[in-house]
mmCIF file of C-alpha atoms in Angstrom:
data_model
loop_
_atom_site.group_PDB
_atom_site.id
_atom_site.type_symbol
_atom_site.label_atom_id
_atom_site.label_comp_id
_atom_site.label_asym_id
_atom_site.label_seq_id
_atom_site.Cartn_x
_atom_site.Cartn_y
_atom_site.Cartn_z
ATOM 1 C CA UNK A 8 -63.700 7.732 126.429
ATOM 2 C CA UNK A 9 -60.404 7.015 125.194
ATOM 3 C CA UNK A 10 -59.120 10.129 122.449
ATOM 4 C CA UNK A 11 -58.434 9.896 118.812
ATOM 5 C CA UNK A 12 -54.664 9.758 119.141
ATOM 6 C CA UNK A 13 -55.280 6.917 121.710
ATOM 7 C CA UNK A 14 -57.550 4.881 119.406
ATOM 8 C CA UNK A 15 -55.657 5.454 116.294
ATOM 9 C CA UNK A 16 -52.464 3.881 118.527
ATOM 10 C CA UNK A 17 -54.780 0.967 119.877
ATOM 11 C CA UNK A 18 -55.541 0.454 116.312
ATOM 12 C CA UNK A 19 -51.684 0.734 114.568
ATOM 13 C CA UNK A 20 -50.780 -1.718 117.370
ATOM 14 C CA UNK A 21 -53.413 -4.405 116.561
ATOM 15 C CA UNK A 22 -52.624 -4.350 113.355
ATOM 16 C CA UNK A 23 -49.221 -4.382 113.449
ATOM 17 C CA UNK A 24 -49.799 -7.757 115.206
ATOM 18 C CA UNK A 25 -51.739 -9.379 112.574
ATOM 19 C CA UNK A 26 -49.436 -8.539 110.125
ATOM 20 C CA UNK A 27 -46.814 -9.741 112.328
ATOM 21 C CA UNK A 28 -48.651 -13.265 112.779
ATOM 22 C CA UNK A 29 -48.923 -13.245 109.068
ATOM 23 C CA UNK A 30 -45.295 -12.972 108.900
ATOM 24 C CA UNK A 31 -44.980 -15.631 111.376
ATOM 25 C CA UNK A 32 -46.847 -18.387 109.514
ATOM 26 C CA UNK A 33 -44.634 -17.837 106.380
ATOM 27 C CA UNK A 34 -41.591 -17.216 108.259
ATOM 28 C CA UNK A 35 -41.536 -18.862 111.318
ATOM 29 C CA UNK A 36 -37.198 -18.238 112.352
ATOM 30 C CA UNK A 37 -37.721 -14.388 111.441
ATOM 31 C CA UNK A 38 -36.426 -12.910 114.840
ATOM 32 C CA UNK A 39 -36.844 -9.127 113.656
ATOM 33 C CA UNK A 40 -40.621 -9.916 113.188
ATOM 34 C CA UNK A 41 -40.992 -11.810 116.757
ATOM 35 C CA UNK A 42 -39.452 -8.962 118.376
ATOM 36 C CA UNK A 43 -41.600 -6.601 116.644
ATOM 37 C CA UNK A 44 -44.873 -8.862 117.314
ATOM 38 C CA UNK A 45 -44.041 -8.821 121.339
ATOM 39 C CA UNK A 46 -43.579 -5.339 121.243
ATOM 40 C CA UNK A 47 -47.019 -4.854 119.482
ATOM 41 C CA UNK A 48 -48.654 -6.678 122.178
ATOM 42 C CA UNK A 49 -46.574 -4.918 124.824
ATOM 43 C CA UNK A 50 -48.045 -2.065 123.741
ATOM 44 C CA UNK A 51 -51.559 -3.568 123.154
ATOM 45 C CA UNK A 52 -51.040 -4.521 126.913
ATOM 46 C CA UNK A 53 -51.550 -1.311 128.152
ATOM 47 C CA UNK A 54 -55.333 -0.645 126.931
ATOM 48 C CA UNK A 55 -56.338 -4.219 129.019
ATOM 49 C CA UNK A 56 -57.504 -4.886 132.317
ATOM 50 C CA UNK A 57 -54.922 -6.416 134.829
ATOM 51 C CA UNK A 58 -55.436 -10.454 134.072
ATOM 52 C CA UNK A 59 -55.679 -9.442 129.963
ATOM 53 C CA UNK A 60 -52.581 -7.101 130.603
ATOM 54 C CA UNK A 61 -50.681 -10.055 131.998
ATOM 55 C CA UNK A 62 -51.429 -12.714 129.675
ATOM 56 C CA UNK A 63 -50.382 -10.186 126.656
ATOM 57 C CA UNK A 64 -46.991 -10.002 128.381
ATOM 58 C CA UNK A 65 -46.472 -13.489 128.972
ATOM 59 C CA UNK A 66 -47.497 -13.982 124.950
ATOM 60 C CA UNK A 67 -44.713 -11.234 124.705
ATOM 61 C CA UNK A 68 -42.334 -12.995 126.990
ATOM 62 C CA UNK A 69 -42.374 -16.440 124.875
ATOM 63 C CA UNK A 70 -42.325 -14.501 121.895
ATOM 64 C CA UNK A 71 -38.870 -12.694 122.566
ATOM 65 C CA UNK A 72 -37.931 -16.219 124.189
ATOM 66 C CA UNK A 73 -38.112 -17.525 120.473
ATOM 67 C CA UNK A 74 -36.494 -14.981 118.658
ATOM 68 C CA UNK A 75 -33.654 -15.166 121.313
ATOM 69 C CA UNK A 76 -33.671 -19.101 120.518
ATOM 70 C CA UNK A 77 -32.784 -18.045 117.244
ATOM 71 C CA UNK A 78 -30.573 -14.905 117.951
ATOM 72 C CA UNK A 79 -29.192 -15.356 121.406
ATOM 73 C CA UNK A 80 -27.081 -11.445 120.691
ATOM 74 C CA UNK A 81 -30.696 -9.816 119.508
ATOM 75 C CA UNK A 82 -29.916 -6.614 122.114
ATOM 76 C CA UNK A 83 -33.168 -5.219 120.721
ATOM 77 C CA UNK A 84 -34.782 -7.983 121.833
ATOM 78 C CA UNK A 85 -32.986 -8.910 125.069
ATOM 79 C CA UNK A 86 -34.467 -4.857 125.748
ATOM 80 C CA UNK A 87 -37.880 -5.842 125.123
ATOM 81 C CA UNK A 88 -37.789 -8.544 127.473
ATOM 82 C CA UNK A 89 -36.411 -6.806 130.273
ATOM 83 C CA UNK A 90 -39.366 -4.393 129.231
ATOM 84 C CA UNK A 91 -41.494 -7.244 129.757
ATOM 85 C CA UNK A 92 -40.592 -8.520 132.669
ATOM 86 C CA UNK A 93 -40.874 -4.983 134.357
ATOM 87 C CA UNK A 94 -44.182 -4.347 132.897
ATOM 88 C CA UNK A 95 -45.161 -7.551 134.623
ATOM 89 C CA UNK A 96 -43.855 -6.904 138.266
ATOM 90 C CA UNK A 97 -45.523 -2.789 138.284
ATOM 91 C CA UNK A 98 -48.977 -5.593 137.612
ATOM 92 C CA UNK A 99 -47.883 -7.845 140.675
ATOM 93 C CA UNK A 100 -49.596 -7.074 144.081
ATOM 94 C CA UNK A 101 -46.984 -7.652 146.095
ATOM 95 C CA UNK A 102 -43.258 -7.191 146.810
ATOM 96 C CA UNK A 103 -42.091 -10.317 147.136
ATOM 97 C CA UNK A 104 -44.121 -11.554 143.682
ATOM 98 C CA UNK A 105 -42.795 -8.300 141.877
ATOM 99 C CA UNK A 106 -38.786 -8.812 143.090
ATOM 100 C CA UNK A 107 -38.182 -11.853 140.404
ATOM 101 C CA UNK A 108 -39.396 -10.039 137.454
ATOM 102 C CA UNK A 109 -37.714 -7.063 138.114
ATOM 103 C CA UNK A 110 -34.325 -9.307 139.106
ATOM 104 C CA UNK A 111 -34.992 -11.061 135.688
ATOM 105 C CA UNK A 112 -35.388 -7.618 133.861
ATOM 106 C CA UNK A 113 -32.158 -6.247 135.243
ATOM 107 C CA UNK A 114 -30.360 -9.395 133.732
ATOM 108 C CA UNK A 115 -32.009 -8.602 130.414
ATOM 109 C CA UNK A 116 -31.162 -4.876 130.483
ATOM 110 C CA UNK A 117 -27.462 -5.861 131.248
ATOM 111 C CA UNK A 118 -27.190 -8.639 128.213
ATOM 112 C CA UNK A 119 -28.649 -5.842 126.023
ATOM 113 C CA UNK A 120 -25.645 -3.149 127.261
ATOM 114 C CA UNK A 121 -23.432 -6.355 126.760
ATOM 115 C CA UNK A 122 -24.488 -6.448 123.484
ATOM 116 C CA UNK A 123 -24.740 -2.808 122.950
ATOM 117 C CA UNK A 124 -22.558 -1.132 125.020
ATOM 118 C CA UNK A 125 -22.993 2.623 124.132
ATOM 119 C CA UNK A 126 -27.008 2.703 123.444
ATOM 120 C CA UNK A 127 -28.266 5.065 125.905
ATOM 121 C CA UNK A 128 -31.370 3.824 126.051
ATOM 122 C CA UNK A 129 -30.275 0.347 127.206
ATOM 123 C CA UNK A 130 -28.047 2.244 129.452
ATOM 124 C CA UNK A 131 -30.692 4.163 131.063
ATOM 125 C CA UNK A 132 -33.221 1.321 131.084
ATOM 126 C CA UNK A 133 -30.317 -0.658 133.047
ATOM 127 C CA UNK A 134 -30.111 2.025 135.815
ATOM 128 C CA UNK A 135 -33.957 2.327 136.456
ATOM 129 C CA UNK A 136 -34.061 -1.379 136.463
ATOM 130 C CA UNK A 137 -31.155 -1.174 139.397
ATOM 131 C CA UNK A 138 -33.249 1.411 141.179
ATOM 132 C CA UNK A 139 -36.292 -0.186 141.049
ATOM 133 C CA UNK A 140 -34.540 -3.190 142.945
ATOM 134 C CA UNK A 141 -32.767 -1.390 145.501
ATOM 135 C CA UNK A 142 -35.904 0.711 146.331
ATOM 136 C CA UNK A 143 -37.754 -2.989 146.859
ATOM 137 C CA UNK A 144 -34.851 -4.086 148.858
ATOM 138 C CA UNK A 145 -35.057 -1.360 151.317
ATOM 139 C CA UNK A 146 -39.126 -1.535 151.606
ATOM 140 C CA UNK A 147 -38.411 -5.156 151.999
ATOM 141 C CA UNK A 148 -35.921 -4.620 155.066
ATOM 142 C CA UNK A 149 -38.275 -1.673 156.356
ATOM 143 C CA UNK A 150 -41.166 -4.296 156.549
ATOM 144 C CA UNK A 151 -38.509 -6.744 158.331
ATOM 145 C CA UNK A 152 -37.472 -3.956 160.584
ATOM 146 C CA UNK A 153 -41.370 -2.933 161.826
ATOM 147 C CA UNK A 154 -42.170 -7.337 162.253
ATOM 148 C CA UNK A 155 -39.283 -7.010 164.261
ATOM 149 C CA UNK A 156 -40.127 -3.992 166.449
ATOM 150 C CA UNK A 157 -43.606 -5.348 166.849
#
């Protein structure tokens, strides 16, 4: 059984969504709120199976898409996506599906430092993001290396 603390977030995140849809429908070029909304569901994300967790990430994906659409320099936002898209490779089964979304988040993480050069967050985000690709890279030429021994 999930605890109290884990509930009460489950429940601050669902309705931080509806208010966030509410927003929407009166306000539909509000970046601030469609960054907000995405990260709601990012967070919502985590209490789902695999195929739920996914599809609540790709609703977060398009939803920083749009406010990008309308604020191409939103760092805050650019952050969230590369958020995103790493969320969405760790739920991947395999290397070779998980490599693009963590390629894509690394772009995201370096816009947002572009944008926001001395947030250490971003920063930090954009060096994990790195790591996470070169560790793939070498499984990837491990796995090349053992097809080629055998």
């Amino acid at each position: 059984m999930e605890s109290s603390s884990e509930l009460d977030r489950l429940h601050f995140f669902e309705q931080a969504c509806k208010i966030s849809e509410a927003t929407y429908a009166s306000n539909p070029l509000d970046a601030d709120n469609l960054t907000r909304w995405a990260g709601a569901l990012l967070e919502l994300s985590q209490f789902q199976s695999v195929p739920d967790s996914q599809k609540m990430i790709q609703d977060a994906i398009s939803k920083l898409e749009e406010a990008l659409s309308i604020n191409p320099k939103k760092h805050d936002a650019l952050w969230c996506l590369g958020n995103a898209q790493t969320s969405f490779a760790f739920l991947t089964n395999k290397e070779d599906e998980a490599r693009p979304y963590f390629e894509k988040a690394a772009q995201y993480f370096q816009q947002a430092v572009d944008e926001d050069p001395s947030n250490e967050i971003y920063l930090k985000s954009l060096e994990i993001s790195t790591r996470c690709l070169s560790i793939l890279t070498k499984a990837e030429e491990d796995t090349v290396l053992l097809n080629v021994i055998h």
